[in-house]
Coordinates of C-alpha atoms and ligand atoms in Angstrom, one line a residue:
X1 CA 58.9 64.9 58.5
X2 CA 59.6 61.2 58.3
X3 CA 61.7 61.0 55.3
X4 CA 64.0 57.7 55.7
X5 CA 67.4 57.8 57.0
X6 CA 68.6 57.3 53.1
X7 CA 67.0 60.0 51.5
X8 CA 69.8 61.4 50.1
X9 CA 70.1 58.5 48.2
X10 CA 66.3 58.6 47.3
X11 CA 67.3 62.6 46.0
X12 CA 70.2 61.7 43.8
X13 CA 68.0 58.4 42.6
X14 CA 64.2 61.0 42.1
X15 CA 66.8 64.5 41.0
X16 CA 68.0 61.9 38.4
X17 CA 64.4 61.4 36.9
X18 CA 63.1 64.7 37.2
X19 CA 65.5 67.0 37.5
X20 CA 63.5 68.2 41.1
X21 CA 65.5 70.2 44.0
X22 CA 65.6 68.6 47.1
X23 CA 63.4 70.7 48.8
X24 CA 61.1 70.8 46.5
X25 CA 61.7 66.9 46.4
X26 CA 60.8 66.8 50.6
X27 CA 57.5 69.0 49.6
X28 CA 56.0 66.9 47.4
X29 CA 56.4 63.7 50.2
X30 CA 55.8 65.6 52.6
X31 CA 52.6 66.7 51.2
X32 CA 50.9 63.3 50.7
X33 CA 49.8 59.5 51.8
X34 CA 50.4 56.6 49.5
X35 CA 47.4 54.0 50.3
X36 CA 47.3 50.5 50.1
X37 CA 44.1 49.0 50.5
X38 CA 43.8 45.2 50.6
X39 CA 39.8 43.6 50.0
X40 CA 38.8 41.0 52.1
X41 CA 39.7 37.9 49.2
X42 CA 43.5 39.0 50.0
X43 CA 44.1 36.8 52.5
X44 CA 43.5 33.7 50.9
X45 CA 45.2 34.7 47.5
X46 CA 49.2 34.1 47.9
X47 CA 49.2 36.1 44.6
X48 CA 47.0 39.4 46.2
X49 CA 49.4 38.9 49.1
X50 CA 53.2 38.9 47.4
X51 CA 51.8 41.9 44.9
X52 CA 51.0 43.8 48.7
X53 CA 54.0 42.8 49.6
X54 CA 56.0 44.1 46.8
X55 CA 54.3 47.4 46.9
X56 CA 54.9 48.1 50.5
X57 CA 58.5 47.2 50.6
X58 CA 58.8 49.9 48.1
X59 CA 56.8 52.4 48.9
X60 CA 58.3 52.7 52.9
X61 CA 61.4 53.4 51.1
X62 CA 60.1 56.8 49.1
X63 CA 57.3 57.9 50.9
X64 CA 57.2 58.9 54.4
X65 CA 53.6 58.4 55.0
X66 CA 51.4 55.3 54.1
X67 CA 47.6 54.4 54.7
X68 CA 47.8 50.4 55.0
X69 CA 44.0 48.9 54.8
X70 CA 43.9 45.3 54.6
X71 CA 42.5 42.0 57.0
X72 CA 44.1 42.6 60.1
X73 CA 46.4 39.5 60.5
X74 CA 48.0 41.0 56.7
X75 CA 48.0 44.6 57.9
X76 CA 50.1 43.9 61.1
X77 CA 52.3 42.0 58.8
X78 CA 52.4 44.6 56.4
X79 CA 53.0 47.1 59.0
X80 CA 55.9 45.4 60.5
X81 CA 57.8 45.2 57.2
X82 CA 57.4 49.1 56.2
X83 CA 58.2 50.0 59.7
X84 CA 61.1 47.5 59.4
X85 CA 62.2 49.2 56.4
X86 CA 62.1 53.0 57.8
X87 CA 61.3 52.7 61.8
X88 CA 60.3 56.6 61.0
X89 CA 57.5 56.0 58.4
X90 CA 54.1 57.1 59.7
X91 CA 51.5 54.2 58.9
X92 CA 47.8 56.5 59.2
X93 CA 44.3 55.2 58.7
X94 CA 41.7 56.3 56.4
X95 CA 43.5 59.6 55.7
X96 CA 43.0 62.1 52.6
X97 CA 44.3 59.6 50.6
X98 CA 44.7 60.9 46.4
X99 CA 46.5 57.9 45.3
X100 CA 46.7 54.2 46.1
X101 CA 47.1 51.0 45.1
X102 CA 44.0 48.5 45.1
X103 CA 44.6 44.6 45.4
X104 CA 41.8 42.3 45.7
X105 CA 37.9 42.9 45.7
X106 CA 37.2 46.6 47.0
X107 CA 33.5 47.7 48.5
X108 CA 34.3 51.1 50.3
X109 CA 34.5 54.0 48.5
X110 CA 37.8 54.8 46.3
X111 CA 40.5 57.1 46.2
X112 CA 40.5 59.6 42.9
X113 CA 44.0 57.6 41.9
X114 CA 42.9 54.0 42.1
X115 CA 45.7 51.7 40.5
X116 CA 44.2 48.7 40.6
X117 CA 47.2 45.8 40.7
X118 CA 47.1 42.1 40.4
X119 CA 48.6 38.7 38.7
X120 CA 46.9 35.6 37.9
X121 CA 49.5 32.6 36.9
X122 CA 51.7 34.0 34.6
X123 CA 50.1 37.2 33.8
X124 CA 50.5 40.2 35.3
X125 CA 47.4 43.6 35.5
X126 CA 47.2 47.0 36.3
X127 CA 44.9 49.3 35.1
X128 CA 42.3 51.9 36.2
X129 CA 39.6 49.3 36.6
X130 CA 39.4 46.0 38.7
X131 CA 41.7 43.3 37.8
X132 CA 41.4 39.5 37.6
X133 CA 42.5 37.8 40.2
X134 CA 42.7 33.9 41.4
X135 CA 44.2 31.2 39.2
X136 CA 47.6 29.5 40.1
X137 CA 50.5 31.3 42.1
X138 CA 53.2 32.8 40.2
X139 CA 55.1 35.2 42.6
X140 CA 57.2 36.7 39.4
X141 CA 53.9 37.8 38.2
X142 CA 52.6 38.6 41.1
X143 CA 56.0 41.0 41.9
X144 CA 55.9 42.3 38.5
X145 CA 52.4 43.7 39.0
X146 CA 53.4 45.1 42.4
X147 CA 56.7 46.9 40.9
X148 CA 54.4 49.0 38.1
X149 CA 51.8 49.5 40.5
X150 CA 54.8 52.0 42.3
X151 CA 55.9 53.2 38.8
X152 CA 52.2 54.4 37.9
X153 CA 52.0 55.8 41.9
X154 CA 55.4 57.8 40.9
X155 CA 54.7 59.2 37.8
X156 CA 51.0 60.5 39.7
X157 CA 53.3 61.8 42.8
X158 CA 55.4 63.8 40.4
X159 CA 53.2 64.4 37.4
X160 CA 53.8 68.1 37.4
X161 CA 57.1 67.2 36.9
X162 CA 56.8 64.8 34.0
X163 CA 57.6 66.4 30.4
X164 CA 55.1 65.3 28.3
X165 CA 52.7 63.4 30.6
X166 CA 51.8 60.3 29.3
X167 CA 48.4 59.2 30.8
X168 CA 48.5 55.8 32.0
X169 CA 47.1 52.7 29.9
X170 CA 45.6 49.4 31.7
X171 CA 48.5 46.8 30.9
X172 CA 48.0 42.9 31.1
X173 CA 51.3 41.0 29.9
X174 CA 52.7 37.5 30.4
X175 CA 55.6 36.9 32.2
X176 CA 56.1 33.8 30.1
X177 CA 56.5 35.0 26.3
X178 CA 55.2 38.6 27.0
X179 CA 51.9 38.5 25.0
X180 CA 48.3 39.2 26.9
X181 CA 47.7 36.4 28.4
X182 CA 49.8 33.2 27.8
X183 CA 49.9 31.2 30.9
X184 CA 46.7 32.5 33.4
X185 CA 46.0 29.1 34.2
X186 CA 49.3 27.3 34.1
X187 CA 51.3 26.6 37.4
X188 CA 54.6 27.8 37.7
X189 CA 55.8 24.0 38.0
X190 CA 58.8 22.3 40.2
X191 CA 62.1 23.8 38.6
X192 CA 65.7 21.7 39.4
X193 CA 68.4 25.0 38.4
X194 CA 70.9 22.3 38.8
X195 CA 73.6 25.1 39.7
X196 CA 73.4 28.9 39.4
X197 CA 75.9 31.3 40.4
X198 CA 74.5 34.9 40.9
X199 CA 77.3 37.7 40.0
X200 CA 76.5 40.8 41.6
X201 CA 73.8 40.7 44.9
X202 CA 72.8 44.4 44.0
X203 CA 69.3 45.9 43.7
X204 CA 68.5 43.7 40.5
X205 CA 69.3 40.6 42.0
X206 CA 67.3 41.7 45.5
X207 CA 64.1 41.4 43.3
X208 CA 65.0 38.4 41.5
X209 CA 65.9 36.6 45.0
X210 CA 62.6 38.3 45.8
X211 CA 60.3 36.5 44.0
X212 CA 62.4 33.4 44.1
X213 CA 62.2 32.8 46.7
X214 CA 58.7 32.6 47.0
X215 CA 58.7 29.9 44.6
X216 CA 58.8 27.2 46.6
X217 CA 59.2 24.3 44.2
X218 CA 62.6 25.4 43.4
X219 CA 65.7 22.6 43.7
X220 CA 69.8 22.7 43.0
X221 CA 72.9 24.8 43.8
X222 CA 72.9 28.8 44.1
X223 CA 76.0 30.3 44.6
X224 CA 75.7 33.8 46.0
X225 CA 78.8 36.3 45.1
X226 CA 79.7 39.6 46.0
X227 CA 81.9 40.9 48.2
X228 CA 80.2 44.0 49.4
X229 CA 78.0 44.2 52.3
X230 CA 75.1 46.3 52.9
X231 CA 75.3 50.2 53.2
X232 CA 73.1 52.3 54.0
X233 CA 72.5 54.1 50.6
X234 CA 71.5 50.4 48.9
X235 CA 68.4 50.7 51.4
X236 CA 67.0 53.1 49.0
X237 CA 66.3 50.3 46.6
X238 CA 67.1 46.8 48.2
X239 CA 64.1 45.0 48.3
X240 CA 65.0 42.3 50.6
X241 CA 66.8 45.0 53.3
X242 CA 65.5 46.4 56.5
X243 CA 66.9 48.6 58.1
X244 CA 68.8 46.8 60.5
X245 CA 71.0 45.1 57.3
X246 CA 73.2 48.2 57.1
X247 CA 76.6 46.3 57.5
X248 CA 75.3 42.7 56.7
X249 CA 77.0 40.8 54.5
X250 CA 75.4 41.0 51.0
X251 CA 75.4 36.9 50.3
X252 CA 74.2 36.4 53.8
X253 CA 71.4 38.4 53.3
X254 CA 70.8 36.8 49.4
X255 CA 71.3 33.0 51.4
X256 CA 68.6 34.2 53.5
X257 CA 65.9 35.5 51.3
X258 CA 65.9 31.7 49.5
X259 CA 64.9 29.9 53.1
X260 CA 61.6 28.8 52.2
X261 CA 62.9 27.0 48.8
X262 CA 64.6 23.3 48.5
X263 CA 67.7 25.8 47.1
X264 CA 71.3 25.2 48.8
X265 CA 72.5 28.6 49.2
X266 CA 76.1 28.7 48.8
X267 CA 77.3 32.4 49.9
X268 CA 80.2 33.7 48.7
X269 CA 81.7 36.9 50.2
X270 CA 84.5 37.5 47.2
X271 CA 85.3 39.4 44.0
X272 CA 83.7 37.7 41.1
X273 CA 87.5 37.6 39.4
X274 CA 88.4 35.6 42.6
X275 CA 85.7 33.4 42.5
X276 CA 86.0 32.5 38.9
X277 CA 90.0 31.9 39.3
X278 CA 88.9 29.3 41.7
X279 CA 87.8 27.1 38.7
X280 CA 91.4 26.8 37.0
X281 CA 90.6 24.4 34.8
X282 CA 87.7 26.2 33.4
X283 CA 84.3 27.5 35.0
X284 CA 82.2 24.8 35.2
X285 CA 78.5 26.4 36.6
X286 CA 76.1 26.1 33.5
X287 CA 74.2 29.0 34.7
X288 CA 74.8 32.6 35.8
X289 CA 73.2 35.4 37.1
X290 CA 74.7 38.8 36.3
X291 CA 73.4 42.2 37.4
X292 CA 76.6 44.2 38.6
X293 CA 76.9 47.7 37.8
X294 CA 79.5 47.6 35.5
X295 CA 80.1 46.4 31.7
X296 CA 83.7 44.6 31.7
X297 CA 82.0 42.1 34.6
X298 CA 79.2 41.5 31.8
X299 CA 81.8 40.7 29.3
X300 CA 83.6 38.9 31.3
X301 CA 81.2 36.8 32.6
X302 CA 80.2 35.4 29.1
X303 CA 84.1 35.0 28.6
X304 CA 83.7 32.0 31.2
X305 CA 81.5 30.5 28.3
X306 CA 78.6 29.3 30.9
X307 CA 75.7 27.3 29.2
X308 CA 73.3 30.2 29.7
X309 CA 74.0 33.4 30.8
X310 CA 71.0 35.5 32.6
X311 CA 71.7 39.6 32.6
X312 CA 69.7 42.0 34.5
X313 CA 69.7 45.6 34.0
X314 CA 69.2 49.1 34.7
X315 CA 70.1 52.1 32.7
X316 CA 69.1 55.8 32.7
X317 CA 65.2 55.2 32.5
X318 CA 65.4 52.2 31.4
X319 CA 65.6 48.4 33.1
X320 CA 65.1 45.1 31.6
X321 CA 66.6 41.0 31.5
X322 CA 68.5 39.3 28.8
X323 CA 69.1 35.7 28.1
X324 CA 72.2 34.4 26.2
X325 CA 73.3 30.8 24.8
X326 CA 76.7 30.7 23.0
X327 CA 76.2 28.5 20.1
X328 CA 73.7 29.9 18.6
X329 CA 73.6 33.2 15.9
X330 CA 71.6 35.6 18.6
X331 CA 73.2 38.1 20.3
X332 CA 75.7 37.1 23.4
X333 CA 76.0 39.2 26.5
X334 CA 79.0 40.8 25.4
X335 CA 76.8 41.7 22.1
X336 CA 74.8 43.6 23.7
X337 CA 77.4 45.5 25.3
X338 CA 79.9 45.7 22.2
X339 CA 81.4 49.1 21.4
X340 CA 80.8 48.8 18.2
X341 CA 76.9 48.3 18.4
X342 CA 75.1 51.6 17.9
X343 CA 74.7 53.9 21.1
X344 CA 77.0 55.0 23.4
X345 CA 80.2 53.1 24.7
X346 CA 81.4 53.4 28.3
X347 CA 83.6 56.7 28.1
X348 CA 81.6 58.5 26.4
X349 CA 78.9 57.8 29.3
X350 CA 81.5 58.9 31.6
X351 CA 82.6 62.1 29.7
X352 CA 79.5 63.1 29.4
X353 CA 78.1 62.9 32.8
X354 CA 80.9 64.2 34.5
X355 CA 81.5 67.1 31.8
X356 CA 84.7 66.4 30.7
X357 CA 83.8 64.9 26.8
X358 CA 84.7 61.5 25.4
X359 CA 88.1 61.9 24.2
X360 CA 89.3 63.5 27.7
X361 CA 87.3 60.6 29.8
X362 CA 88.7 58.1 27.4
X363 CA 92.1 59.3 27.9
X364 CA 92.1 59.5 31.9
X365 CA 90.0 56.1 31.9
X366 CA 92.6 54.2 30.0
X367 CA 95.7 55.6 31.6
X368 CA 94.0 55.6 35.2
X369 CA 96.6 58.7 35.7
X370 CA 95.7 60.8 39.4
X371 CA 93.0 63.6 38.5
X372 CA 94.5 67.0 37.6
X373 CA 93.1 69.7 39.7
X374 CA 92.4 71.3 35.8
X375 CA 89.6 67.9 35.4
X376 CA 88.7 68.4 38.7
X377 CA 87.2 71.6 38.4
X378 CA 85.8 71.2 35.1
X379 CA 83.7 68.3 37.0
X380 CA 82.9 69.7 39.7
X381 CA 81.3 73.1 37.4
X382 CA 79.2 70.6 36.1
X383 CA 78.0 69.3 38.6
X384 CA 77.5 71.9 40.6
X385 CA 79.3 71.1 42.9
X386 CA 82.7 73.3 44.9
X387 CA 86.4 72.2 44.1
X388 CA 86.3 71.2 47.4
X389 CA 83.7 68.8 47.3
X390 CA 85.5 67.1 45.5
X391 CA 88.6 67.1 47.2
X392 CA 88.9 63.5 48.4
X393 CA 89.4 62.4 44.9
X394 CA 92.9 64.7 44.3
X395 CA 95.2 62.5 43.0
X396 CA 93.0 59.5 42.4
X397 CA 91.9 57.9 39.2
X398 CA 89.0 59.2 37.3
X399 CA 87.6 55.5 37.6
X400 CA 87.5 55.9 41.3
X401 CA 85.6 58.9 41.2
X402 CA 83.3 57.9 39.0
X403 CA 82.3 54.7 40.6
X404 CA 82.5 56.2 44.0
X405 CA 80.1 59.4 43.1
X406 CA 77.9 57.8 40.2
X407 CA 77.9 54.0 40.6
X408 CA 78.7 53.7 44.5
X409 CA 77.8 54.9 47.1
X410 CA 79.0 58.5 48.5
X411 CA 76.2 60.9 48.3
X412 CA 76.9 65.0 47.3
X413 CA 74.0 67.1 47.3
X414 CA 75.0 69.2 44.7
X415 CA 72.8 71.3 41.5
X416 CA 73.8 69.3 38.9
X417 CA 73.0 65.6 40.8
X418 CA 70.2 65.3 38.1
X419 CA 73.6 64.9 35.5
X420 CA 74.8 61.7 37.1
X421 CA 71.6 59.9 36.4
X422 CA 72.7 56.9 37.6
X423 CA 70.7 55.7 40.8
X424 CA 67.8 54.1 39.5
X425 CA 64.4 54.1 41.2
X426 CA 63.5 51.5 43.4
X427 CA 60.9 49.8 41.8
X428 CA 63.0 50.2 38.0
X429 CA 65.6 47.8 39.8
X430 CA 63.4 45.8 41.7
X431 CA 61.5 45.0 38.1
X432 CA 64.5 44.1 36.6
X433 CA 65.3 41.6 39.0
X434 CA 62.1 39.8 38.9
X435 CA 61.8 39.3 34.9
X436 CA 65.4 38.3 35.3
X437 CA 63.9 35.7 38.0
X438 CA 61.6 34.6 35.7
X439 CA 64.2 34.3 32.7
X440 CA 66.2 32.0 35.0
X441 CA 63.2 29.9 36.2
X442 CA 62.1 29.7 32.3
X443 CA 65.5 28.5 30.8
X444 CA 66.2 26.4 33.4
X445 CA 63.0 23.9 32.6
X446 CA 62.9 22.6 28.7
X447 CA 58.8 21.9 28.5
X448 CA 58.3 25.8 30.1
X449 CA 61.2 27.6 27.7
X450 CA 59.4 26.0 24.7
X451 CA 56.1 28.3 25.2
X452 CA 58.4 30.9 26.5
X453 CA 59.0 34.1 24.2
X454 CA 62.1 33.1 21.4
X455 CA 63.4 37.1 21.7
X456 CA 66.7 37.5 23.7
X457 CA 66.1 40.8 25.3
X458 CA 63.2 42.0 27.4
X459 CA 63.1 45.8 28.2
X460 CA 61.0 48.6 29.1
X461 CA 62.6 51.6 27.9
X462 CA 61.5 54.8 29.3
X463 CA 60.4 54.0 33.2
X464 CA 58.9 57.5 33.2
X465 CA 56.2 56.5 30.5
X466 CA 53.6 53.7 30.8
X467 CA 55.5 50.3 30.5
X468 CA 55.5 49.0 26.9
X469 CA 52.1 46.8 26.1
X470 CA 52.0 43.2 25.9
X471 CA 53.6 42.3 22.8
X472 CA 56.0 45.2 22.8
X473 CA 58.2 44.0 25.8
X474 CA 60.6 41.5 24.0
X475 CA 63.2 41.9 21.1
X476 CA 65.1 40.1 18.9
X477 CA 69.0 40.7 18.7
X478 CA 71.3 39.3 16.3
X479 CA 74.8 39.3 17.0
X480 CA 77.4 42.8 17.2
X481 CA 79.8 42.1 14.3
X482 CA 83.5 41.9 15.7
X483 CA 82.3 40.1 18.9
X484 CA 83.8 37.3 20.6
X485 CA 81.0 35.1 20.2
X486 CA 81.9 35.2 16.4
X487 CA 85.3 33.7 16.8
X488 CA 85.8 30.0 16.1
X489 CA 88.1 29.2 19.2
X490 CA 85.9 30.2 21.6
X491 CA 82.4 28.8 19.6
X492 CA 84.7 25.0 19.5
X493 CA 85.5 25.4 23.5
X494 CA 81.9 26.2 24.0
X495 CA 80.3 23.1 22.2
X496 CA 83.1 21.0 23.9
X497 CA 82.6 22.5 27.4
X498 CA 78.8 21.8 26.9
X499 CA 78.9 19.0 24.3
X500 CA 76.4 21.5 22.0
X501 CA 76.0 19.7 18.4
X502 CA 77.2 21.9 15.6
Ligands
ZN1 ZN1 78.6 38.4 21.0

């Protein structure tokens, strides 16, 4: 069978949902197609066309078989792209197809899964029936609608695995202040982002770079940081990768996904402590971008005090965007992120995952002392996994394990992988990055913010359930008591840096 050359990644990211064995995991793929089928009107509609898009470049990174129907100029394109993204996925015509997504006006007859996907200016369908289609181009809606259309394909692939099955509802949202339909007939408009930096050029910010940069109206300074580069693992859920990007340099490839915009891209190959040292007499980019893996960097970054701080973010099951201005009494980043807020704080995460408890995780964490073969084992039981699995991390720090085995990249196929429930899915990531997109695109234009939603965080909690309604999608947030954004030194260097009135 075809399964992609990262599908171990694609096990640890599916055993995390569903708690599914591997074999049972190549089964299910290998057992079915995943249509697409494209009407006639899809050509002309740039909308139809970046929701097809969307869908295919993340459904050739699950499924190992796809039936692509569309006008043949966008078939060969879409062909090319899947093929790009796994040169083994089998692209079949016409095949016992149970499930597929619909895009544009449909006349032949339909599969018994029909998710019908589709955006119209700001506002994003899909639903079991025909959707609206036309009015301006918005490619955040437009991506948004293509990354549920792949949730509601998932949650059909592995229904027998879903405990309790929520049966799909049709969803219409806005993108611009997440109600039903504000903004169907309003352009997305020529946006100036003066200068952005993004922090972090992981899966997140693939989909925001995704969708803009399809917008082509878009003007100033984006400066692209991360010093990773591509491995072969972040295929699983990249959207702008192809296969050939193993290796690449991560702000090459972010540069490159902005070509068709009036954006200077400004890559940036470094450690986002060494990039911010580089502004000794304090960081002066009003805007940034930040959708690494880790909390600190998130605390950090609002340390730097930037005019407004965009977060994008996945968690278990759950993926969403935030936006954060200093001086006033919402919630900060760091808020959101504050031990003291209800929920769980970093180490107990980690104990937890890993099997070792809080107070143990907390202790090894802080001290960074080399793993005793004692913690070792206990890990390794819960996961599953054999002592000696785990043997390249004797002697190292429990933070190194952890980011290595959960956050990073080194795969173990092992019982327990469902435990780590870490990797996200592709299209929880990708979604993530687009709102984030259009948070940016939002806050970064005064007449479009005002008719924008007033709620700091946007999230869709539970990716294995039907995404939240329209009007359930954005909260309010008032500030974590005992956070920074509370104290009067940083507030006063704030208002200077950005000359806010009191
Ligand atoms: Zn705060």
């Amino acid at each position: 069978m075809a399964v992609a050359r990262f599908f171990e990644r694609n096990y640890a990211a599916v055993g995390a949902a569903l708690s599914i064995s591997r074999d049972a995991l190549e089964r299910t793929l290998a057992a079915r197609t995943i249509g697409l089928l494209c009407g006639p009107d899809v050509e002309g509609d740039a909308n139809a066309r970046w929701t097809a898009e969307m869908t295919v470049a993340l459904l050739a990174r699950l499924y190992p078989r796809l039936s692509l129907e569309a006008p043949p100029a966008l078939a060969d394109a879409l062909t090319t792209l899947a093929v790009a993204i796994n040169p083994l996925v089998e692209i079949v015509r016409g095949d016992d197809v149970e499930t597929a997504i619909v895009i544009g006006g449909r006349r032949s007859p339909l599969p018994p899964n029909a998710i019908f996907a589709g955006a119209r200016g700001w506002v994003a369908h899909v639903a079991r029936t025909p959707v609206p289609a036309g009015g301006p181009e918005n490619p955040y809606s437009a991506g948004a609608a293509g990354c549920i259309a792949v949730g509601e394909v998932f949650r059909h692939v592995f229904r027998a695995s879903l405990r309790p099955w929520v049966e799909p509802r049709d969803l219409a949202f806005s993108l611009l202040d997440y109600g039903r339909d504000a903004g169907a007939s309003l352009p997305v408009p020529d946006v100036d982002l003066s200068e952005v930096a993004f922090f972090g050029l992981g899966a997140v910010a693939n989909g925001a770079l995704w969708a803009l940069g399809r917008h082509r109206a878009l003007r100033g300074i984006t400066w692209l940081v991360d010093a990773e580069t591509v491995d072969l693992s972040n295929l699983q859920r990249y959207v702008l990768t192809l296969d050939v990007d193993e290796g690449r340099s991560k702000p090459a490839l972010a540069a490159e996904a902005l070509r068709g915009t009036g954006i200077e891209p400004r890559p940036r190959a470094s450690e986002l402590e060494e990039f911010a040292e580089g502004y000794p007499a304090g960081f002066s980019i009003p805007t940034v971008c930040v959708s690494t893996d880790d909390v600190p960097a998130r605390r950090a970054t609002q340390a730097l005090l930037p005019r407004t701080v965009l977060n994008g973010f996945t968690g278990d099951r759950s993926l969403g965007t935030s936006w954060h201005r200093f001086s006033d009494d919402a919630a900060c980043l760091a808020c959101l992120y504050h031990p003291d807020h209800p929920g769980k704080d970093h180490t107990q995460i980690v104990g937890e995952r890993l099997g070792l408890g809080r107070q143990r995780a907390s202790l090894l964490w802080a001290t960074r002392a080399p793993l005793p073969d004692q913690d070792l084992r206990t890990i390794a039981d819960h996961l599953g996994a054999s002592v000696a699995d785990l043997a390249p991390w004797r002697g190292r720090a429990l933070h190194d394990l952890y980011s290595d085995v959960v956050c990073g990249s080194v795969a173990l196929d092992v019982r327990g992988i469902g435990r780590l429930e870490t990797v996200p899915l592709a299209h929880q990531s990708a979604l993530a990055g687009v709102l984030m997109a259009a948070e940016l695109v939002k806050r970064s234009h005064p007449e479009l913010e005002t008719v924008s939603q007033p709620e700091r965080l946007v999230s869709w909690d539970d990716v294995l359930r039907p995404p939240p309604p329209a009007g359930r999608w954005a909260h309010r947030r008032s500030r974590a008591p005992g956070c920074f954004c509370s104290d009067r030194d940083y507030q006063a260097a704030y208002r200077r840096k950005w000359l806010v009135a009191r």
